[in-house]
Coordinates of C-alpha atoms in Angstrom, one line a residue:
Chain A
X1 CA -86.2 301.9 57.4
X2 CA -90.0 300.8 57.3
X3 CA -90.2 303.8 59.4
X4 CA -88.5 305.3 57.2
X5 CA -90.9 304.5 53.6
X6 CA -93.9 304.8 55.6
X7 CA -93.0 308.3 55.9
X8 CA -92.3 309.2 52.8
X9 CA -95.4 307.2 51.7
X10 CA -97.5 309.5 53.6
X11 CA -96.2 312.3 51.4
X12 CA -95.5 310.4 47.9
X13 CA -99.2 308.7 47.7
X14 CA -101.0 311.8 48.1
X15 CA -98.7 313.7 45.5
X16 CA -99.2 311.0 43.3
X17 CA -103.2 310.5 43.6
X18 CA -103.2 315.1 43.5
X19 CA -101.5 314.3 40.5
X20 CA -103.4 311.4 38.9
X21 CA -106.6 313.5 39.3
X22 CA -105.4 316.5 38.5
X23 CA -104.0 315.4 34.8
X24 CA -107.1 313.7 34.4
X25 CA -110.0 316.1 35.5
X26 CA -108.0 318.8 33.3
X27 CA -107.1 316.4 30.3
X28 CA -109.2 315.8 27.4
X29 CA -109.6 314.4 23.9
X30 CA -111.8 316.8 22.2
X31 CA -110.4 320.2 21.6
X32 CA -112.4 322.1 19.2
X33 CA -116.3 323.5 18.7
X34 CA -116.4 321.6 15.5
X35 CA -119.3 318.7 15.7
X36 CA -119.5 315.7 14.3
X37 CA -122.2 313.5 13.1
X38 CA -122.0 310.0 11.9
X39 CA -124.1 307.5 10.3
X40 CA -123.3 303.4 9.8
X41 CA -124.8 301.6 7.4
X42 CA -126.4 298.9 7.8
X43 CA -127.7 300.5 10.7
X44 CA -128.2 297.0 12.3
X45 CA -124.9 295.6 11.0
X46 CA -123.7 291.5 11.2
X47 CA -120.6 290.4 10.8
X48 CA -118.5 291.5 7.6
X49 CA -118.5 295.1 6.0
X50 CA -120.3 298.1 7.0
X51 CA -119.5 301.8 6.2
X52 CA -119.4 304.8 9.0
X53 CA -119.9 308.0 7.6
X54 CA -118.6 311.2 9.5
X55 CA -119.8 314.4 9.1
X56 CA -118.1 317.8 10.2
X57 CA -119.3 321.1 10.5
X58 CA -117.7 323.9 12.0
X59 CA -120.5 326.2 14.9
X60 CA -121.9 328.3 11.7
X61 CA -122.8 324.9 9.5
X62 CA -119.9 325.2 7.7
X63 CA -118.3 322.0 6.5
X64 CA -115.0 321.1 8.0
X65 CA -112.8 320.3 5.4
X66 CA -108.7 318.4 5.3
X67 CA -109.6 316.8 8.8
X68 CA -107.6 313.0 9.6
X69 CA -110.6 310.9 10.5
X70 CA -110.0 308.0 12.4
X71 CA -111.7 305.0 12.7
X72 CA -110.9 302.5 16.1
X73 CA -113.1 299.5 16.1
X74 CA -112.6 297.8 20.0
X75 CA -113.9 294.8 21.3
X76 CA -115.4 294.7 25.3
X77 CA -112.5 292.5 26.0
X78 CA -109.1 294.2 26.6
X79 CA -106.3 293.0 25.1
X80 CA -107.8 292.3 21.7
X81 CA -106.7 293.5 17.8
X82 CA -109.0 296.6 17.1
X83 CA -109.7 297.5 13.7
X84 CA -108.4 300.1 12.2
X85 CA -110.2 302.4 9.2
X86 CA -108.7 305.6 7.9
X87 CA -111.8 307.7 6.4
X88 CA -111.7 309.4 2.9
X89 CA -113.4 313.1 2.5
X90 CA -115.6 311.9 -0.5
X91 CA -117.0 315.7 -0.4
X92 CA -116.3 318.7 1.5
X93 CA -116.7 317.6 5.2
X94 CA -118.0 314.5 4.9
X95 CA -115.7 311.6 5.3
X96 CA -116.8 307.8 4.5
X97 CA -114.5 305.0 6.0
X98 CA -114.9 301.4 5.1
X99 CA -115.3 298.8 8.4
X100 CA -115.4 295.4 9.0
X101 CA -117.0 293.6 12.0
X102 CA -114.6 290.4 12.4
X103 CA -116.4 288.8 15.7
X104 CA -120.4 288.9 16.8
X105 CA -121.4 290.9 20.1
X106 CA -121.0 294.5 21.1
X107 CA -118.9 296.8 19.6
X108 CA -117.5 300.5 20.5
X109 CA -116.0 302.5 16.9
X110 CA -114.1 305.5 18.1
X111 CA -114.1 308.3 15.4
X112 CA -111.3 310.8 16.1
X113 CA -111.0 314.0 13.5
X114 CA -107.4 315.4 13.6
X115 CA -108.8 319.4 12.4
X116 CA -106.0 321.3 9.8
X117 CA -106.2 324.1 12.7
X118 CA -104.7 321.8 15.3
X119 CA -108.2 320.9 16.7
X120 CA -108.6 317.5 17.9
X121 CA -112.3 315.5 17.9
X122 CA -113.2 312.3 19.2
X123 CA -117.0 310.5 19.5
X124 CA -117.5 307.5 20.8
X125 CA -120.4 305.4 19.2
X126 CA -121.5 302.4 20.7
X127 CA -123.2 299.5 18.2
X128 CA -124.8 296.8 20.2
X129 CA -125.1 293.4 19.4
X130 CA -123.5 292.9 15.7
X131 CA -125.4 289.7 14.4
X132 CA -123.3 286.5 14.0
X133 CA -122.4 286.1 9.7
X134 CA -125.0 285.2 7.5
Chain B
X1 CA -78.1 270.0 51.5
X2 CA -79.6 271.2 48.5
X3 CA -77.9 270.5 45.1
X4 CA -78.8 274.3 44.4
X5 CA -79.4 277.4 46.3
X6 CA -80.4 280.6 44.3
X7 CA -79.4 283.0 46.9
X8 CA -75.8 281.7 46.1
X9 CA -75.9 282.2 42.7
X10 CA -73.9 285.6 41.4
X11 CA -76.3 288.9 40.7
X12 CA -79.3 286.7 41.4
X13 CA -78.6 285.7 44.9
X14 CA -77.2 289.0 45.8
X15 CA -80.8 290.9 44.9
X16 CA -82.5 288.2 46.6
X17 CA -80.1 288.7 49.9
X18 CA -81.4 292.6 49.6
X19 CA -83.0 293.4 52.9
X20 CA -85.5 295.8 50.7
X21 CA -86.2 293.3 47.7
X22 CA -89.3 293.0 48.3
X23 CA -89.9 296.7 49.3
X24 CA -88.7 297.7 45.8
X25 CA -91.0 295.0 44.2
X26 CA -94.2 296.1 46.2
X27 CA -93.2 299.5 45.1
X28 CA -93.0 298.9 41.9
X29 CA -96.4 297.1 41.9
X30 CA -97.8 300.0 44.1
X31 CA -97.4 302.4 41.4
X32 CA -99.2 299.9 38.9
X33 CA -102.1 299.7 41.3
X34 CA -102.0 303.5 41.9
X35 CA -102.4 303.8 37.6
X36 CA -105.0 301.0 37.5
X37 CA -107.0 302.7 40.5
X38 CA -106.2 306.1 38.7
X39 CA -107.3 305.4 35.1
X40 CA -109.7 303.2 35.9
X41 CA -111.8 305.8 38.1
X42 CA -111.2 308.7 36.3
X43 CA -110.1 307.6 32.2
X44 CA -112.2 306.7 29.5
X45 CA -114.4 303.6 30.3
X46 CA -113.5 301.4 27.6
X47 CA -112.1 298.7 28.2
X48 CA -109.4 298.0 25.4
X49 CA -108.1 302.1 26.0
X50 CA -108.1 301.8 29.9
X51 CA -105.2 300.8 31.8
X52 CA -106.8 299.5 34.7
X53 CA -108.5 296.5 31.9
X54 CA -105.6 295.8 30.1
X55 CA -103.2 296.1 33.3
X56 CA -105.5 293.9 35.3
X57 CA -106.9 291.5 33.2
X58 CA -104.0 290.5 30.7
X59 CA -100.7 291.8 32.7
X60 CA -100.9 291.0 35.6
X61 CA -103.1 287.4 35.1
X62 CA -100.8 286.0 32.4
X63 CA -97.6 287.4 34.2
X64 CA -99.1 285.7 37.6
X65 CA -99.7 282.1 36.3
X66 CA -96.0 282.8 34.4
X67 CA -94.1 283.5 37.2
X68 CA -96.1 280.6 39.2
X69 CA -94.8 277.6 37.1
X70 CA -91.9 279.1 36.1
X71 CA -90.4 280.6 39.1
X72 CA -92.4 280.6 42.1
X73 CA -95.0 283.0 44.4
X74 CA -93.5 286.0 43.4
X75 CA -96.7 288.0 42.9
X76 CA -97.7 287.5 46.5
X77 CA -94.0 288.5 47.4
X78 CA -94.2 291.5 45.4
X79 CA -98.0 292.0 47.3
X80 CA -98.6 295.8 47.3
X81 CA -101.1 295.1 49.8
X82 CA -98.5 294.3 52.2
X83 CA -97.0 297.1 51.9
X84 CA -99.5 299.5 52.9
X85 CA -100.7 296.8 55.6
X86 CA -97.2 296.9 57.4
X87 CA -97.1 300.7 57.1
X88 CA -100.5 300.7 59.2
X89 CA -99.8 298.2 61.5
X90 CA -97.2 300.9 62.8
X91 CA -100.3 303.0 63.8
X92 CA -102.5 300.4 64.6
X93 CA -101.3 296.7 65.7
X94 CA -103.8 294.1 66.1
X95 CA -104.5 291.9 68.6
X96 CA -106.8 289.1 67.2
X97 CA -106.1 286.0 66.3
X98 CA -107.9 284.3 63.4
X99 CA -109.9 281.3 64.0
X100 CA -108.3 278.9 62.5
X101 CA -110.9 276.3 62.1
X102 CA -112.5 278.1 59.5
X103 CA -109.9 276.8 57.7
X104 CA -109.3 277.7 53.9
X105 CA -113.5 277.7 53.6
X106 CA -113.9 281.3 53.7
X107 CA -111.1 282.2 51.5
X108 CA -112.8 279.2 48.8
X109 CA -115.6 281.0 49.1
X110 CA -114.7 284.2 48.2
X111 CA -112.7 282.9 45.4
X112 CA -115.6 281.6 43.6
X113 CA -117.8 284.6 44.6
X114 CA -114.9 286.7 42.8
X115 CA -115.2 284.5 39.8
X116 CA -119.1 284.6 39.7
X117 CA -118.8 288.6 40.0
X118 CA -116.4 288.5 37.1
X119 CA -118.6 286.9 34.5
X120 CA -121.8 288.7 35.7
X121 CA -120.7 291.8 36.5
X122 CA -118.7 291.6 32.5
X123 CA -115.9 293.2 34.9
X124 CA -113.0 292.2 32.3
X125 CA -115.0 295.5 30.1
X126 CA -115.8 297.5 33.1
X127 CA -112.3 300.0 33.9
X128 CA -113.9 301.8 37.1
X129 CA -115.3 298.2 38.6
X130 CA -111.9 296.8 38.2
X131 CA -110.3 299.7 40.0
X132 CA -113.0 299.7 42.6
X133 CA -111.9 295.9 43.3
X134 CA -108.0 297.0 43.5
X135 CA -109.4 299.5 46.2
X136 CA -111.7 297.2 47.4
X137 CA -108.6 294.8 47.7
X138 CA -106.5 297.0 49.8
X139 CA -109.1 297.5 52.4
X140 CA -109.8 294.0 52.8
X141 CA -106.3 293.5 53.3
X142 CA -106.4 296.7 55.8
X143 CA -109.3 295.6 57.8
X144 CA -108.4 292.0 58.4
X145 CA -104.7 292.5 59.1
X146 CA -105.4 295.3 61.2
X147 CA -107.6 293.1 63.2
X148 CA -106.2 289.9 63.0
X149 CA -102.6 288.8 63.6
X150 CA -100.0 287.3 61.5
X151 CA -100.8 287.0 57.8
X152 CA -104.3 286.4 57.9
X153 CA -104.9 287.9 55.2
X154 CA -103.2 286.2 52.7
X155 CA -103.4 283.0 54.4
X156 CA -107.3 283.2 55.4
X157 CA -108.5 285.4 53.3
X158 CA -107.3 286.7 49.6
X159 CA -108.6 284.8 46.7
X160 CA -105.6 285.6 44.7
X161 CA -103.8 284.5 47.7
X162 CA -105.5 280.7 47.5
X163 CA -105.1 281.1 43.6
X164 CA -101.0 281.1 44.3
X165 CA -101.2 278.3 47.0
X166 CA -102.6 275.7 44.9
X167 CA -101.0 277.0 42.1
X168 CA -96.9 277.7 43.4
X169 CA -97.1 273.8 44.2
X170 CA -96.6 273.2 40.6
X171 CA -92.9 276.4 40.8
X172 CA -90.1 274.9 40.4
X173 CA -88.3 277.4 43.0
X174 CA -89.3 276.7 47.4
X175 CA -87.4 278.0 50.1
X176 CA -86.2 275.7 52.8
X177 CA -83.7 274.5 55.2
X178 CA -80.0 273.9 53.5
X179 CA -78.9 271.7 56.3
X180 CA -81.0 270.3 58.5
X181 CA -78.2 269.1 60.8
X182 CA -78.2 273.2 61.3
X183 CA -81.8 273.5 62.5
X184 CA -81.7 270.7 64.8
X185 CA -78.5 272.6 67.0
X186 CA -80.7 275.7 66.8
X187 CA -82.2 277.6 69.8
X188 CA -83.7 280.7 68.8
X189 CA -85.7 279.7 66.1
X190 CA -85.6 283.0 64.6
X191 CA -87.3 281.6 61.4
X192 CA -90.6 281.7 62.7
X193 CA -90.4 284.1 66.1
X194 CA -88.2 286.6 63.9
X195 CA -86.0 288.8 66.0
X196 CA -86.4 291.6 68.4
X197 CA -84.2 293.8 70.4
X198 CA -84.5 296.3 73.5
X199 CA -83.8 299.4 71.7
X200 CA -82.8 302.1 74.6
X201 CA -82.7 304.8 71.4
X202 CA -86.7 304.4 71.0
X203 CA -86.8 305.4 75.1
X204 CA -83.5 306.9 76.1
X205 CA -84.5 307.6 79.7
X206 CA -84.8 303.5 79.9
X207 CA -81.1 303.2 80.1
X208 CA -80.9 306.2 83.1
X209 CA -84.0 304.9 84.8
X210 CA -83.2 301.3 85.2
X211 CA -86.6 300.2 83.1
X212 CA -86.1 297.7 80.3
X213 CA -86.3 299.5 76.8
X214 CA -89.2 298.2 74.5
X215 CA -88.8 295.2 72.4
X216 CA -88.9 296.0 68.7
X217 CA -89.3 293.4 65.9
X218 CA -85.9 294.0 63.9
X219 CA -86.9 290.8 61.1
X220 CA -90.4 289.3 61.6
X221 CA -90.5 285.5 60.9
X222 CA -92.6 283.6 58.9
X223 CA -96.2 285.1 59.4
X224 CA -97.7 282.2 58.2
X225 CA -97.0 280.1 60.3
X226 CA -94.5 278.0 58.5
X227 CA -92.1 276.6 60.7
X228 CA -88.8 276.3 58.3
X229 CA -86.9 272.6 59.2
X230 CA -90.8 271.1 59.0
X231 CA -92.0 273.2 55.7
X232 CA -93.2 271.0 53.1
X233 CA -93.2 272.4 49.4
X234 CA -95.1 275.8 48.8
X235 CA -98.8 275.9 49.8
X236 CA -99.4 278.7 52.5
X237 CA -95.7 280.2 51.4
X238 CA -95.7 283.9 50.1
X239 CA -92.1 284.0 49.2
X240 CA -91.5 287.0 51.6
X241 CA -88.0 285.4 52.3
X242 CA -88.8 286.7 55.7
X243 CA -86.7 283.2 57.0
X244 CA -84.3 283.9 55.1
X245 CA -83.5 287.0 56.2
X246 CA -84.5 286.0 59.7
X247 CA -82.5 283.0 59.8
X248 CA -78.9 283.6 61.9
X249 CA -77.2 280.6 60.5
X250 CA -78.0 281.5 56.9
X251 CA -79.4 278.5 57.0
X252 CA -82.3 279.3 54.7
X253 CA -82.6 278.2 50.8
X254 CA -84.0 278.6 47.5
X255 CA -83.5 275.5 45.9
X256 CA -85.6 273.7 42.6
X257 CA -87.4 270.9 43.1
X258 CA -89.9 268.2 41.0
X259 CA -92.7 270.6 40.3
X260 CA -96.0 268.9 42.2
X261 CA -94.0 266.7 43.3
X262 CA -95.3 268.3 46.9
X263 CA -98.7 267.4 45.5
X264 CA -98.2 263.4 46.2
X265 CA -96.2 264.3 49.7
X266 CA -98.3 263.3 52.5
X267 CA -96.1 263.9 55.5
X268 CA -97.1 266.1 58.1
X269 CA -96.7 269.9 56.9
X270 CA -95.9 272.8 59.6
X271 CA -99.2 275.0 59.9
X272 CA -101.0 272.8 57.3
X273 CA -100.6 269.4 58.5
X274 CA -101.2 266.2 56.3
X275 CA -102.9 267.1 52.6
X276 CA -104.9 263.6 53.1
X277 CA -106.2 265.6 56.1
X278 CA -107.2 268.6 54.7
X279 CA -110.8 268.5 53.0
X280 CA -110.5 272.6 52.6
X281 CA -107.4 272.2 50.3
X282 CA -108.5 269.5 48.6
X283 CA -112.1 271.9 48.0
X284 CA -109.3 274.3 46.7
X285 CA -107.4 271.9 44.7
X286 CA -111.0 271.0 42.6
X287 CA -111.8 274.8 42.7
X288 CA -109.1 275.6 41.3
X289 CA -109.3 272.9 38.3
X290 CA -112.9 273.2 37.6
X291 CA -112.7 277.0 37.9
X292 CA -110.3 276.8 35.1
X293 CA -112.5 275.1 33.0
X294 CA -115.6 277.2 33.9
X295 CA -113.7 280.4 33.1
X296 CA -112.5 279.3 29.8
X297 CA -115.7 277.6 28.8
X298 CA -117.6 281.7 29.4
X299 CA -115.3 283.0 27.0
X300 CA -116.6 280.5 23.9
X301 CA -119.8 280.8 21.7
X302 CA -121.3 277.5 23.3
X303 CA -122.3 279.3 26.7
X304 CA -124.5 281.1 25.5
X305 CA -126.8 278.3 24.1
X306 CA -126.0 276.5 27.7
X307 CA -127.1 279.9 29.5
X308 CA -130.5 280.4 26.7
X309 CA -131.6 276.5 27.5
X310 CA -131.0 277.5 31.2
X311 CA -133.2 280.4 31.2
X312 CA -135.9 278.5 28.5
X313 CA -136.5 275.9 31.2
X314 CA -136.1 277.9 34.4
X315 CA -138.6 280.5 32.5
X316 CA -136.1 283.8 33.7
X317 CA -134.3 286.5 31.9
X318 CA -132.4 286.8 35.4
X319 CA -128.7 286.6 34.5
X320 CA -127.8 286.5 38.0
X321 CA -130.0 283.0 38.2
X322 CA -128.9 281.4 35.4
X323 CA -125.0 282.1 35.7
X324 CA -125.7 281.4 39.4
X325 CA -126.7 277.9 38.8
X326 CA -124.0 277.3 36.3
X327 CA -121.7 278.3 38.2
X328 CA -123.3 276.7 41.1
X329 CA -122.7 272.9 38.9
X330 CA -119.5 273.9 37.8
X331 CA -117.7 274.8 40.6
X332 CA -119.4 272.8 43.5
X333 CA -122.1 270.1 42.3
X334 CA -119.9 268.7 39.1
X335 CA -116.3 268.5 40.8
X336 CA -118.0 266.8 44.2
X337 CA -119.9 264.4 42.2
X338 CA -117.4 263.4 40.0
X339 CA -114.7 263.5 43.0
X340 CA -116.7 261.4 44.8
X341 CA -117.7 259.2 42.1
X342 CA -114.0 258.2 41.1
X343 CA -113.2 257.6 44.9
X344 CA -116.2 255.1 45.1
X345 CA -115.0 253.6 42.0
X346 CA -111.2 253.3 43.5
X347 CA -112.6 252.1 46.4
X348 CA -114.7 249.4 44.6
X349 CA -112.1 248.2 42.6
X350 CA -109.5 247.7 45.8
X351 CA -111.4 246.2 48.4
X352 CA -110.2 245.3 51.8
X353 CA -108.8 248.2 54.2
X354 CA -107.8 251.4 52.8
X355 CA -109.3 254.6 53.2
X356 CA -113.0 255.5 53.3
X357 CA -114.1 257.5 50.2
X358 CA -114.0 260.6 51.2
X359 CA -110.5 260.2 52.2
X360 CA -109.7 258.6 48.7
X361 CA -111.3 261.6 46.9
X362 CA -109.4 264.1 49.2
X363 CA -105.6 262.4 48.4
X364 CA -106.7 262.1 45.1
X365 CA -107.8 266.0 44.4
X366 CA -104.5 267.1 44.8
X367 CA -103.6 265.2 41.6
X368 CA -105.7 267.2 39.1
X369 CA -103.9 270.2 40.0
X370 CA -101.1 270.3 36.8
X371 CA -104.4 269.6 34.8
X372 CA -106.2 272.8 36.1
X373 CA -103.0 274.9 36.3
X374 CA -102.3 273.7 32.3
X375 CA -106.0 275.1 31.6
X376 CA -105.4 278.2 33.3
X377 CA -102.0 278.8 31.4
X378 CA -103.7 278.2 28.4
X379 CA -106.8 280.8 29.1
X380 CA -104.2 283.2 30.5
X381 CA -101.4 283.0 28.3
X382 CA -103.4 283.6 25.2
X383 CA -105.0 286.6 26.5
X384 CA -101.1 287.9 27.1
X385 CA -99.4 286.6 24.0
X386 CA -102.1 288.2 21.8
X387 CA -102.8 291.5 24.0
X388 CA -99.5 292.1 25.6
X389 CA -98.6 294.8 23.3
X390 CA -101.5 296.9 23.8
X391 CA -99.7 298.3 26.5
X392 CA -98.3 301.0 24.1
X393 CA -101.2 302.1 22.7
X394 CA -102.7 302.5 25.8
X395 CA -100.3 304.3 27.3
X396 CA -100.6 306.8 24.4
X397 CA -104.1 307.0 24.8
X398 CA -103.7 307.6 28.2
X399 CA -101.4 310.7 27.5
X400 CA -104.1 312.4 24.8
X401 CA -106.4 311.8 27.5
X402 CA -104.7 313.4 30.3
X403 CA -103.5 316.4 27.8
X404 CA -105.3 316.2 24.7
X405 CA -102.2 315.8 23.4
X406 CA -100.5 312.8 21.4
X407 CA -97.2 313.0 23.8
X408 CA -96.2 310.0 23.3
X409 CA -97.5 309.4 19.8
X410 CA -100.6 308.7 18.0
X411 CA -102.1 305.2 19.5
X412 CA -100.3 302.3 17.6
X413 CA -102.1 298.7 17.5
X414 CA -100.0 297.1 15.6
X415 CA -98.2 295.3 17.8
X416 CA -100.2 293.9 20.4
X417 CA -99.0 290.6 19.8
X418 CA -98.9 286.8 18.5
X419 CA -102.5 286.6 16.4
X420 CA -104.9 284.3 18.2
X421 CA -104.5 281.5 16.1
X422 CA -100.3 281.1 16.3
X423 CA -101.1 280.6 20.2
X424 CA -103.0 277.1 19.8
X425 CA -100.1 275.2 19.3
X426 CA -98.6 276.8 22.8
X427 CA -102.6 275.8 24.3
X428 CA -102.5 272.6 23.2
X429 CA -99.1 271.9 24.9
X430 CA -100.5 273.9 28.4
X431 CA -103.5 271.6 28.2
X432 CA -101.6 268.2 27.4
X433 CA -98.2 268.7 29.6
X434 CA -100.8 269.5 33.0
X435 CA -102.9 266.4 31.8
X436 CA -99.6 264.6 31.8
X437 CA -98.6 266.0 35.2
X438 CA -101.7 265.0 36.8
X439 CA -101.6 261.3 35.9
X440 CA -98.4 261.1 37.2
X441 CA -99.3 262.7 40.2
X442 CA -102.5 260.3 40.2
X443 CA -100.3 257.1 39.6
X444 CA -97.8 258.7 42.5
X445 CA -101.1 258.5 45.2
X446 CA -102.2 255.4 43.9
X447 CA -98.8 254.0 44.7
X448 CA -98.6 255.6 47.6
X449 CA -101.7 254.8 49.2
X450 CA -103.3 251.7 47.7
X451 CA -99.3 249.8 47.1
X452 CA -100.9 246.4 46.3
X453 CA -103.4 247.4 44.1
X454 CA -101.9 250.8 42.2
X455 CA -103.2 250.5 38.7
X456 CA -106.9 249.6 40.1
X457 CA -107.0 252.8 42.5
X458 CA -106.0 254.8 39.4
X459 CA -107.9 253.8 36.6
X460 CA -111.0 256.1 37.9
X461 CA -108.9 258.9 38.1
X462 CA -106.8 258.6 34.8
X463 CA -110.6 258.5 33.4
X464 CA -111.5 261.3 34.9
X465 CA -108.3 263.0 33.5
X466 CA -108.7 262.1 30.7
X467 CA -112.5 263.3 30.6
X468 CA -111.5 266.7 31.5
X469 CA -108.6 266.6 29.2
X470 CA -111.2 266.0 26.5
X471 CA -113.6 269.0 27.6
X472 CA -111.1 271.3 28.0
X473 CA -109.5 270.8 24.8
X474 CA -113.0 271.0 22.7
X475 CA -113.1 274.7 24.9
X476 CA -109.9 275.8 23.6
X477 CA -110.6 274.6 20.2
X478 CA -113.9 276.8 20.4
X479 CA -113.8 280.4 18.4
X480 CA -113.5 283.3 21.3
X481 CA -116.6 284.8 21.4
X482 CA -117.0 288.9 22.6
X483 CA -118.7 287.8 26.2
X484 CA -121.6 289.6 28.1
X485 CA -123.1 290.4 24.5
X486 CA -126.4 288.5 24.9
X487 CA -128.8 287.0 27.8
X488 CA -129.0 291.0 28.9
X489 CA -125.1 291.4 28.9

């Protein structure tokens, strides 16, 4: 039986590896040529409220309107609940999200935009050393 | 005869007796390990959204300590590295014997090194590094066990194995003999030697040529050299159930026992000897206990105050140096000094004949294990209880990452787990129950080794348990910090 398992393993393991590699290499989170830029206010935040402004432009430089823009703020340790914020479109192509840093330290903000044409764009923002409150 | 035997229970017993139960469990963990490696290496390098970091540092650790304290050493039993090793050993059989004089010291050094590297390199935040650690574990298991016979990697090298062995002394279940009289009349001792058969099917010409067919192992015995009739407790037992399957008399049982009782049992144990003569195992008990405190302390804000103070004092910005000193103090100098001081105080309070100060320290060190387990449970338990639900949005996120589409839906982070404030009573209970267990063991050991002055002998160790408990309560009372963000992060 062990021999049969080993023989099966010789087939299954490479197949799983190949499938994983294929999935990992062909996948992706950004499926649009739309550009995304952002600003964080204040630029050097402390624990408490901040604002993230996201601007979406198409390759011709025109505003991309009607997108659903979402922010996920993650902490370095896995298993910590992220801070989620949805952005509202204030002016055409400009989306503003209120965001609250709940802990001091490093943060990673994932900005994702689901475009009205079905495309998807995502960007990672590393925010280093959010200061303690006060 | 043991009052209960899980092997005789309906369903549970049938499952445990199934010859392939271990392989099935190992295959499950092998798939998990593959997921960790693939997503860790090729997925987005963000710990909170990567299966590698979430599965390894939230689920594996939480379930591991839970299984150890609620049942037994289930994760050693289901270790996928042994499945791969077994397959590799069909190609290359090891021939050397592990030098037993090394005891557990190599494994202890590796245990401390892994904890140190985890803090220094912020491994919890690094999916690729987590994946490489898993790959490294598999490689090390193969290297060691294709060189040395038996379960050398498990018994002498694996840091996780040592953690499991010492924590499993607190497990409510153990594998043991059902009826000692049956063992006394046994002549084959298959539980340790295993069973071999001559199989002409593997060499058909042997049947006609008169040549003897090769001996084939049809069921191995205990690879960790634990002879079931003289096995005491769970130390070094991987719960592999090889002895259960090997015993031709159906005389192995899985029974309930008093958790931790074996830590005060100084009978000679098969392949281990007496605990009082194993300073390496006492060191493992100390390392297990103090590492629990240090690992939890590293999650809090004051650790940065200590690191900055040390850095300023040394005039250095090297985190490796500062953390190295902190670990050397926390895992070696302080435990040894406190153990020596408590042992010296015990001998000072109990003049006359009795064990030496060193032997006293070795004997009482095992009493600290329940407290250490309580702190590990409070720490890993809080991550698990507050973050176990992350597996859902992380899987959803991984699906988007792999395909560009929300095949499992948009990541929904709402059901992560309990609020961190809600688990404080659990943490408090874990630490206090652990401290109570340690105090009870101190009294047991004092009564055993200093029967005429048990109270005096126990006093310094009770004080030590109280002091460590106060430290643990202070640590779990600290707000959790985002680690690795200062002193070079």
